[in-house]
Amino acid sequence: MPSIWTTADGPVRSVLADRVYELLKVKLMDNVVEPGARLSIDALSRDMDVSATPIREALARLESDGLVVKRAHRGYTAAPRLDSRAFDELFRMRMLLEPASASWAAQAANAKQIVALEDLIAAMREPVTGDSYENYRAFAAQDAAFHLALAEASGVGLMVDVLTRLRPHTQLYRLYYTVGISDDTVAEHSRVIDAVSRRDADSAAAAMAAHLSASHQRLSTAVGR
């Protein structure tokens, strides 16, 4: 039986840490490596046919992403997926933060930032085929980038820091493995940026709140609702 770390082009050989990181991330996001599974540096090094150094570097990055957990004397394990409580708490926090972020962006964003946000939305309109993380990786990155760019456009640097630490998209896209990606996300983002471009702070906040509420509803089935 072939190793899960074998790509379509054959075993991974002589790769940089970022390539190892991306391969590990794909397996974690698609739940090929199940939540709670142990990630042995020695075993990964052997299976991928690389030295332990890029494995360690990749696992450290994945720990920062919240996708793996490191415990003393136990090493690394795949992080658990969000349970219903953590899922609800994440959206409660986002509902407090991101409508305010959109409102402030409507007041503070410059023309260049608005164009950049519009460009991200345009890129997200590219069709996503397939239901693996490999297929929707670009969409996931653009989605996360939109929310962080909006926070940056708010002019409140701490907002970017807080959302980065929450890592909402990294965790939520693990749930898309079971429910897929909705085109509604792009339409909801468009309504947010339309309000921002019109300098309508109240409408921007309302549009972001509606987007978060809809996203919560779309993903609720993935946490056993």
PDB file of C-alpha atoms in Angstrom:
ATOM      1  CA  MET A   1       0.000   0.000   0.000  1.00  0.00           C
ATOM      2  CA  PRO A   2       1.543   3.349  -1.019  1.00  0.00           C
ATOM      3  CA  SER A   3       2.400   5.884   1.657  1.00  0.00           C
ATOM      4  CA  ILE A   4       0.019   8.829   2.060  1.00  0.00           C
ATOM      5  CA  TRP A   5       3.100  11.012   1.680  1.00  0.00           C
ATOM      6  CA  THR A   6       3.609   9.885  -1.904  1.00  0.00           C
ATOM      7  CA  THR A   7       2.532  12.443  -4.483  1.00  0.00           C
ATOM      8  CA  ALA A   8       1.311  11.885  -8.042  1.00  0.00           C
ATOM      9  CA  ASP A   9       4.896  12.464  -9.179  1.00  0.00           C
ATOM     10  CA  GLY A  10       6.322   9.840  -6.877  1.00  0.00           C
ATOM     11  CA  PRO A  11       7.947  10.019  -3.420  1.00  0.00           C
ATOM     12  CA  VAL A  12       8.887  13.413  -2.106  1.00  0.00           C
ATOM     13  CA  ARG A  13      12.657  13.795  -2.334  1.00  0.00           C
ATOM     14  CA  SER A  14      15.074  16.607  -1.555  1.00  0.00           C
ATOM     15  CA  VAL A  15      12.383  19.164  -0.881  1.00  0.00           C
ATOM     16  CA  LEU A  16      12.550  22.402   1.047  1.00  0.00           C
ATOM     17  CA  ALA A  17      10.740  22.844   4.330  1.00  0.00           C
ATOM     18  CA  ASP A  18       7.945  24.796   2.686  1.00  0.00           C
ATOM     19  CA  ARG A  19       7.195  21.895   0.335  1.00  0.00           C
ATOM     20  CA  VAL A  20       7.071  19.503   3.295  1.00  0.00           C
ATOM     21  CA  TYR A  21       4.870  22.018   5.104  1.00  0.00           C
ATOM     22  CA  GLU A  22       2.413  22.198   2.199  1.00  0.00           C
ATOM     23  CA  LEU A  23       2.233  18.426   1.871  1.00  0.00           C
ATOM     24  CA  LEU A  24       1.627  17.961   5.577  1.00  0.00           C
ATOM     25  CA  LYS A  25      -0.965  20.722   5.544  1.00  0.00           C
ATOM     26  CA  VAL A  26      -2.909  19.086   2.717  1.00  0.00           C
ATOM     27  CA  LYS A  27      -3.092  15.801   4.631  1.00  0.00           C
ATOM     28  CA  LEU A  28      -4.185  17.567   7.814  1.00  0.00           C
ATOM     29  CA  MET A  29      -6.773  19.786   6.134  1.00  0.00           C
ATOM     30  CA  ASP A  30      -8.315  16.833   4.291  1.00  0.00           C
ATOM     31  CA  ASN A  31      -8.275  14.748   7.489  1.00  0.00           C
ATOM     32  CA  VAL A  32      -6.161  12.061   5.825  1.00  0.00           C
ATOM     33  CA  VAL A  33      -4.180  12.426   9.028  1.00  0.00           C
ATOM     34  CA  GLU A  34      -6.970  12.133  11.564  1.00  0.00           C
ATOM     35  CA  PRO A  35      -7.308  14.551  14.484  1.00  0.00           C
ATOM     36  CA  GLY A  36      -5.264  13.292  17.414  1.00  0.00           C
ATOM     37  CA  ALA A  37      -2.965  11.136  15.290  1.00  0.00           C
ATOM     38  CA  ARG A  38       0.680  11.180  16.334  1.00  0.00           C
ATOM     39  CA  LEU A  39       3.142  12.788  13.935  1.00  0.00           C
ATOM     40  CA  SER A  40       6.516  11.171  14.458  1.00  0.00           C
ATOM     41  CA  ILE A  41       9.431  13.167  13.093  1.00  0.00           C
ATOM     42  CA  ASP A  42      11.426   9.996  12.481  1.00  0.00           C
ATOM     43  CA  ALA A  43       8.542   8.256  10.708  1.00  0.00           C
ATOM     44  CA  LEU A  44       7.751  11.291   8.555  1.00  0.00           C
ATOM     45  CA  SER A  45      11.406  11.715   7.687  1.00  0.00           C
ATOM     46  CA  ARG A  46      11.568   8.083   6.592  1.00  0.00           C
ATOM     47  CA  ASP A  47       8.284   8.128   4.662  1.00  0.00           C
ATOM     48  CA  MET A  48       9.071  11.369   2.846  1.00  0.00           C
ATOM     49  CA  ASP A  49      12.712  10.461   2.293  1.00  0.00           C
ATOM     50  CA  VAL A  50      13.954  13.759   3.700  1.00  0.00           C
ATOM     51  CA  SER A  51      16.053  14.686   6.700  1.00  0.00           C
ATOM     52  CA  ALA A  52      14.479  15.516  10.048  1.00  0.00           C
ATOM     53  CA  THR A  53      15.271  19.234   9.745  1.00  0.00           C
ATOM     54  CA  PRO A  54      12.582  20.229   7.200  1.00  0.00           C
ATOM     55  CA  ILE A  55      10.095  18.024   9.083  1.00  0.00           C
ATOM     56  CA  ARG A  56      10.769  19.910  12.319  1.00  0.00           C
ATOM     57  CA  GLU A  57      10.515  23.262  10.567  1.00  0.00           C
ATOM     58  CA  ALA A  58       7.240  22.301   8.897  1.00  0.00           C
ATOM     59  CA  LEU A  59       5.730  21.002  12.136  1.00  0.00           C
ATOM     60  CA  ALA A  60       6.688  24.216  13.935  1.00  0.00           C
ATOM     61  CA  ARG A  61       4.869  26.221  11.261  1.00  0.00           C
ATOM     62  CA  LEU A  62       1.846  23.949  11.473  1.00  0.00           C
ATOM     63  CA  GLU A  63       1.796  24.380  15.242  1.00  0.00           C
ATOM     64  CA  SER A  64       1.671  28.139  14.678  1.00  0.00           C
ATOM     65  CA  ASP A  65      -1.236  27.548  12.276  1.00  0.00           C
ATOM     66  CA  GLY A  66      -3.071  25.597  14.951  1.00  0.00           C
ATOM     67  CA  LEU A  67      -3.073  22.409  12.881  1.00  0.00           C
ATOM     68  CA  VAL A  68      -0.754  20.403  15.124  1.00  0.00           C
ATOM     69  CA  VAL A  69      -0.192  20.363  18.851  1.00  0.00           C
ATOM     70  CA  LYS A  70       3.153  19.825  20.597  1.00  0.00           C
ATOM     71  CA  ARG A  71       3.171  18.330  24.068  1.00  0.00           C
ATOM     72  CA  ALA A  72       6.108  17.662  26.340  1.00  0.00           C
ATOM     73  CA  HIS A  73       7.398  14.086  26.134  1.00  0.00           C
ATOM     74  CA  ARG A  74       4.763  13.226  23.501  1.00  0.00           C
ATOM     75  CA  GLY A  75       5.860  15.210  20.473  1.00  0.00           C
ATOM     76  CA  TYR A  76       3.424  16.378  17.809  1.00  0.00           C
ATOM     77  CA  THR A  77      -0.133  15.257  17.171  1.00  0.00           C
ATOM     78  CA  ALA A  78      -2.740  16.456  14.691  1.00  0.00           C
ATOM     79  CA  ALA A  79      -4.912  19.084  16.350  1.00  0.00           C
ATOM     80  CA  PRO A  80      -8.505  18.181  17.129  1.00  0.00           C
ATOM     81  CA  ARG A  81     -11.153  19.644  14.880  1.00  0.00           C
ATOM     82  CA  LEU A  82     -13.413  22.289  16.323  1.00  0.00           C
ATOM     83  CA  ASP A  83     -16.156  20.837  18.483  1.00  0.00           C
ATOM     84  CA  SER A  84     -19.527  22.558  18.689  1.00  0.00           C
ATOM     85  CA  ARG A  85     -18.543  24.688  21.679  1.00  0.00           C
ATOM     86  CA  ALA A  86     -15.274  25.920  20.173  1.00  0.00           C
ATOM     87  CA  PHE A  87     -17.055  26.474  16.861  1.00  0.00           C
ATOM     88  CA  ASP A  88     -19.694  28.684  18.478  1.00  0.00           C
ATOM     89  CA  GLU A  89     -17.104  30.560  20.527  1.00  0.00           C
ATOM     90  CA  LEU A  90     -15.055  31.303  17.423  1.00  0.00           C
ATOM     91  CA  PHE A  91     -18.053  32.807  15.659  1.00  0.00           C
ATOM     92  CA  ARG A  92     -19.066  34.776  18.736  1.00  0.00           C
ATOM     93  CA  MET A  93     -15.610  36.329  18.789  1.00  0.00           C
ATOM     94  CA  ARG A  94     -15.687  37.023  15.061  1.00  0.00           C
ATOM     95  CA  MET A  95     -19.119  38.594  15.371  1.00  0.00           C
ATOM     96  CA  LEU A  96     -17.713  40.985  17.965  1.00  0.00           C
ATOM     97  CA  LEU A  97     -14.623  41.868  15.946  1.00  0.00           C
ATOM     98  CA  GLU A  98     -15.254  41.721  12.211  1.00  0.00           C
ATOM     99  CA  PRO A  99     -18.373  43.890  11.805  1.00  0.00           C
ATOM    100  CA  ALA A 100     -16.414  46.600  13.624  1.00  0.00           C
ATOM    101  CA  SER A 101     -13.471  45.943  11.315  1.00  0.00           C
ATOM    102  CA  ALA A 102     -15.708  46.432   8.264  1.00  0.00           C
ATOM    103  CA  SER A 103     -17.244  49.574   9.735  1.00  0.00           C
ATOM    104  CA  TRP A 104     -13.858  51.116  10.437  1.00  0.00           C
ATOM    105  CA  ALA A 105     -12.584  50.110   6.997  1.00  0.00           C
ATOM    106  CA  ALA A 106     -15.507  52.008   5.437  1.00  0.00           C
ATOM    107  CA  GLN A 107     -14.220  55.092   7.212  1.00  0.00           C
ATOM    108  CA  ALA A 108     -10.466  54.612   6.854  1.00  0.00           C
ATOM    109  CA  ALA A 109      -9.659  52.522   3.761  1.00  0.00           C
ATOM    110  CA  ASN A 110      -7.766  54.233   0.980  1.00  0.00           C
ATOM    111  CA  ALA A 111      -8.430  53.714  -2.713  1.00  0.00           C
ATOM    112  CA  LYS A 112      -5.527  51.286  -3.132  1.00  0.00           C
ATOM    113  CA  GLN A 113      -6.793  49.089  -0.312  1.00  0.00           C
ATOM    114  CA  ILE A 114     -10.306  49.012  -1.748  1.00  0.00           C
ATOM    115  CA  VAL A 115      -8.985  47.977  -5.159  1.00  0.00           C
ATOM    116  CA  ALA A 116      -6.915  45.227  -3.532  1.00  0.00           C
ATOM    117  CA  LEU A 117     -10.023  43.921  -1.756  1.00  0.00           C
ATOM    118  CA  GLU A 118     -11.980  43.972  -5.010  1.00  0.00           C
ATOM    119  CA  ASP A 119      -9.149  42.064  -6.700  1.00  0.00           C
ATOM    120  CA  LEU A 120      -9.314  39.369  -4.016  1.00  0.00           C
ATOM    121  CA  ILE A 121     -13.041  38.969  -4.580  1.00  0.00           C
ATOM    122  CA  ALA A 122     -12.494  38.712  -8.330  1.00  0.00           C
ATOM    123  CA  ALA A 123      -9.897  35.993  -7.802  1.00  0.00           C
ATOM    124  CA  MET A 124     -12.315  34.052  -5.603  1.00  0.00           C
ATOM    125  CA  ARG A 125     -14.788  33.852  -8.491  1.00  0.00           C
ATOM    126  CA  GLU A 126     -12.569  31.285 -10.200  1.00  0.00           C
ATOM    127  CA  PRO A 127     -14.482  27.986 -10.078  1.00  0.00           C
ATOM    128  CA  VAL A 128     -13.365  25.400  -7.540  1.00  0.00           C
ATOM    129  CA  THR A 129     -13.553  21.829  -8.783  1.00  0.00           C
ATOM    130  CA  GLY A 130     -13.172  18.889  -6.437  1.00  0.00           C
ATOM    131  CA  ASP A 131     -13.596  18.676  -2.688  1.00  0.00           C
ATOM    132  CA  SER A 132     -10.040  18.212  -1.459  1.00  0.00           C
ATOM    133  CA  TYR A 133      -7.903  20.927   0.083  1.00  0.00           C
ATOM    134  CA  GLU A 134      -5.578  20.711  -2.910  1.00  0.00           C
ATOM    135  CA  ASN A 135      -8.503  21.909  -5.036  1.00  0.00           C
ATOM    136  CA  TYR A 136      -9.675  24.739  -2.829  1.00  0.00           C
ATOM    137  CA  ARG A 137      -6.327  25.832  -1.357  1.00  0.00           C
ATOM    138  CA  ALA A 138      -6.237  29.042  -3.422  1.00  0.00           C
ATOM    139  CA  PHE A 139      -9.822  29.899  -2.491  1.00  0.00           C
ATOM    140  CA  ALA A 140      -9.056  29.342   1.193  1.00  0.00           C
ATOM    141  CA  ALA A 141      -5.982  31.578   1.018  1.00  0.00           C
ATOM    142  CA  GLN A 142      -7.918  34.322  -0.779  1.00  0.00           C
ATOM    143  CA  ASP A 143     -10.782  34.105   1.708  1.00  0.00           C
ATOM    144  CA  ALA A 144      -8.422  34.493   4.656  1.00  0.00           C
ATOM    145  CA  ALA A 145      -6.541  37.266   2.872  1.00  0.00           C
ATOM    146  CA  PHE A 146      -9.792  39.186   2.310  1.00  0.00           C
ATOM    147  CA  HIS A 147     -10.653  39.243   5.997  1.00  0.00           C
ATOM    148  CA  LEU A 148      -7.117  40.222   7.024  1.00  0.00           C
ATOM    149  CA  ALA A 149      -6.888  42.892   4.311  1.00  0.00           C
ATOM    150  CA  LEU A 150     -10.177  44.347   5.513  1.00  0.00           C
ATOM    151  CA  ALA A 151      -8.808  44.411   9.056  1.00  0.00           C
ATOM    152  CA  GLU A 152      -5.685  46.172   7.818  1.00  0.00           C
ATOM    153  CA  ALA A 153      -7.835  48.695   5.944  1.00  0.00           C
ATOM    154  CA  SER A 154      -9.622  49.468   9.218  1.00  0.00           C
ATOM    155  CA  GLY A 155      -6.506  51.317  10.353  1.00  0.00           C
ATOM    156  CA  VAL A 156      -6.487  49.393  13.639  1.00  0.00           C
ATOM    157  CA  GLY A 157      -3.315  47.336  13.702  1.00  0.00           C
ATOM    158  CA  LEU A 158      -4.413  45.346  16.730  1.00  0.00           C
ATOM    159  CA  MET A 159      -7.372  44.027  14.723  1.00  0.00           C
ATOM    160  CA  VAL A 160      -4.990  42.298  12.313  1.00  0.00           C
ATOM    161  CA  ASP A 161      -3.046  40.799  15.206  1.00  0.00           C
ATOM    162  CA  VAL A 162      -6.161  39.462  16.929  1.00  0.00           C
ATOM    163  CA  LEU A 163      -7.606  37.879  13.773  1.00  0.00           C
ATOM    164  CA  THR A 164      -4.234  36.363  12.923  1.00  0.00           C
ATOM    165  CA  ARG A 165      -4.058  34.755  16.363  1.00  0.00           C
ATOM    166  CA  LEU A 166      -7.612  33.445  16.088  1.00  0.00           C
ATOM    167  CA  ARG A 167      -6.675  31.702  12.822  1.00  0.00           C
ATOM    168  CA  PRO A 168     -10.366  31.296  11.956  1.00  0.00           C
ATOM    169  CA  HIS A 169      -9.919  30.231   8.344  1.00  0.00           C
ATOM    170  CA  THR A 170      -7.328  27.554   9.029  1.00  0.00           C
ATOM    171  CA  GLN A 171      -9.685  25.800  11.421  1.00  0.00           C
ATOM    172  CA  LEU A 172     -12.909  26.396   9.504  1.00  0.00           C
ATOM    173  CA  TYR A 173     -11.568  25.131   6.191  1.00  0.00           C
ATOM    174  CA  ARG A 174     -10.937  21.763   7.843  1.00  0.00           C
ATOM    175  CA  LEU A 175     -14.729  21.572   8.130  1.00  0.00           C
ATOM    176  CA  TYR A 176     -15.229  22.290   4.428  1.00  0.00           C
ATOM    177  CA  TYR A 177     -13.973  18.764   3.833  1.00  0.00           C
ATOM    178  CA  THR A 178     -17.495  17.602   4.734  1.00  0.00           C
ATOM    179  CA  VAL A 179     -19.701  20.445   3.508  1.00  0.00           C
ATOM    180  CA  GLY A 180     -17.848  21.904   0.527  1.00  0.00           C
ATOM    181  CA  ILE A 181     -17.481  25.529  -0.542  1.00  0.00           C
ATOM    182  CA  SER A 182     -20.426  27.775  -1.171  1.00  0.00           C
ATOM    183  CA  ASP A 183     -20.457  30.408  -3.912  1.00  0.00           C
ATOM    184  CA  ASP A 184     -22.445  32.514  -1.466  1.00  0.00           C
ATOM    185  CA  THR A 185     -19.188  33.479   0.232  1.00  0.00           C
ATOM    186  CA  VAL A 186     -18.122  35.575  -2.750  1.00  0.00           C
ATOM    187  CA  ALA A 187     -21.477  37.343  -2.971  1.00  0.00           C
ATOM    188  CA  GLU A 188     -21.355  38.101   0.745  1.00  0.00           C
ATOM    189  CA  HIS A 189     -17.841  39.503   0.469  1.00  0.00           C
ATOM    190  CA  SER A 190     -18.976  41.644  -2.448  1.00  0.00           C
ATOM    191  CA  ARG A 191     -21.710  43.210  -0.348  1.00  0.00           C
ATOM    192  CA  VAL A 192     -19.171  44.068   2.330  1.00  0.00           C
ATOM    193  CA  ILE A 193     -16.755  45.741  -0.058  1.00  0.00           C
ATOM    194  CA  ASP A 194     -19.576  47.554  -1.847  1.00  0.00           C
ATOM    195  CA  ALA A 195     -20.545  49.188   1.449  1.00  0.00           C
ATOM    196  CA  VAL A 196     -16.896  49.951   2.238  1.00  0.00           C
ATOM    197  CA  SER A 197     -16.398  51.608  -1.157  1.00  0.00           C
ATOM    198  CA  ARG A 198     -19.512  53.736  -0.543  1.00  0.00           C
ATOM    199  CA  ARG A 199     -18.120  54.751   2.869  1.00  0.00           C
ATOM    200  CA  ASP A 200     -21.258  53.380   4.496  1.00  0.00           C
ATOM    201  CA  ALA A 201     -19.984  52.183   7.849  1.00  0.00           C
ATOM    202  CA  ASP A 202     -23.312  50.869   9.132  1.00  0.00           C
ATOM    203  CA  SER A 203     -24.013  48.876   5.972  1.00  0.00           C
ATOM    204  CA  ALA A 204     -20.482  47.466   5.967  1.00  0.00           C
ATOM    205  CA  ALA A 205     -20.904  46.231   9.529  1.00  0.00           C
ATOM    206  CA  ALA A 206     -24.320  44.765   8.730  1.00  0.00           C
ATOM    207  CA  ALA A 207     -23.007  43.021   5.608  1.00  0.00           C
ATOM    208  CA  MET A 208     -20.130  41.460   7.543  1.00  0.00           C
ATOM    209  CA  ALA A 209     -22.478  40.330  10.316  1.00  0.00           C
ATOM    210  CA  ALA A 210     -24.746  38.735   7.706  1.00  0.00           C
ATOM    211  CA  HIS A 211     -21.759  36.982   6.111  1.00  0.00           C
ATOM    212  CA  LEU A 212     -20.599  35.555   9.443  1.00  0.00           C
ATOM    213  CA  SER A 213     -24.111  34.434  10.328  1.00  0.00           C
ATOM    214  CA  ALA A 214     -24.496  32.677   6.972  1.00  0.00           C
ATOM    215  CA  SER A 215     -21.062  31.063   7.287  1.00  0.00           C
ATOM    216  CA  HIS A 216     -21.950  29.822  10.757  1.00  0.00           C
ATOM    217  CA  GLN A 217     -25.117  28.275   9.373  1.00  0.00           C
ATOM    218  CA  ARG A 218     -23.349  26.657   6.403  1.00  0.00           C
ATOM    219  CA  LEU A 219     -20.752  25.007   8.580  1.00  0.00           C
ATOM    220  CA  SER A 220     -22.938  24.032  11.515  1.00  0.00           C
ATOM    221  CA  THR A 221     -23.693  20.594  10.033  1.00  0.00           C
ATOM    222  CA  ALA A 222     -19.971  19.803  10.078  1.00  0.00           C
ATOM    223  CA  VAL A 223     -19.882  19.974  13.876  1.00  0.00           C
ATOM    224  CA  GLY A 224     -22.846  17.723  14.414  1.00  0.00           C
ATOM    225  CA  ARG A 225     -25.765  20.163  14.276  1.00  0.00           C
TER     226      ARG A 225
END
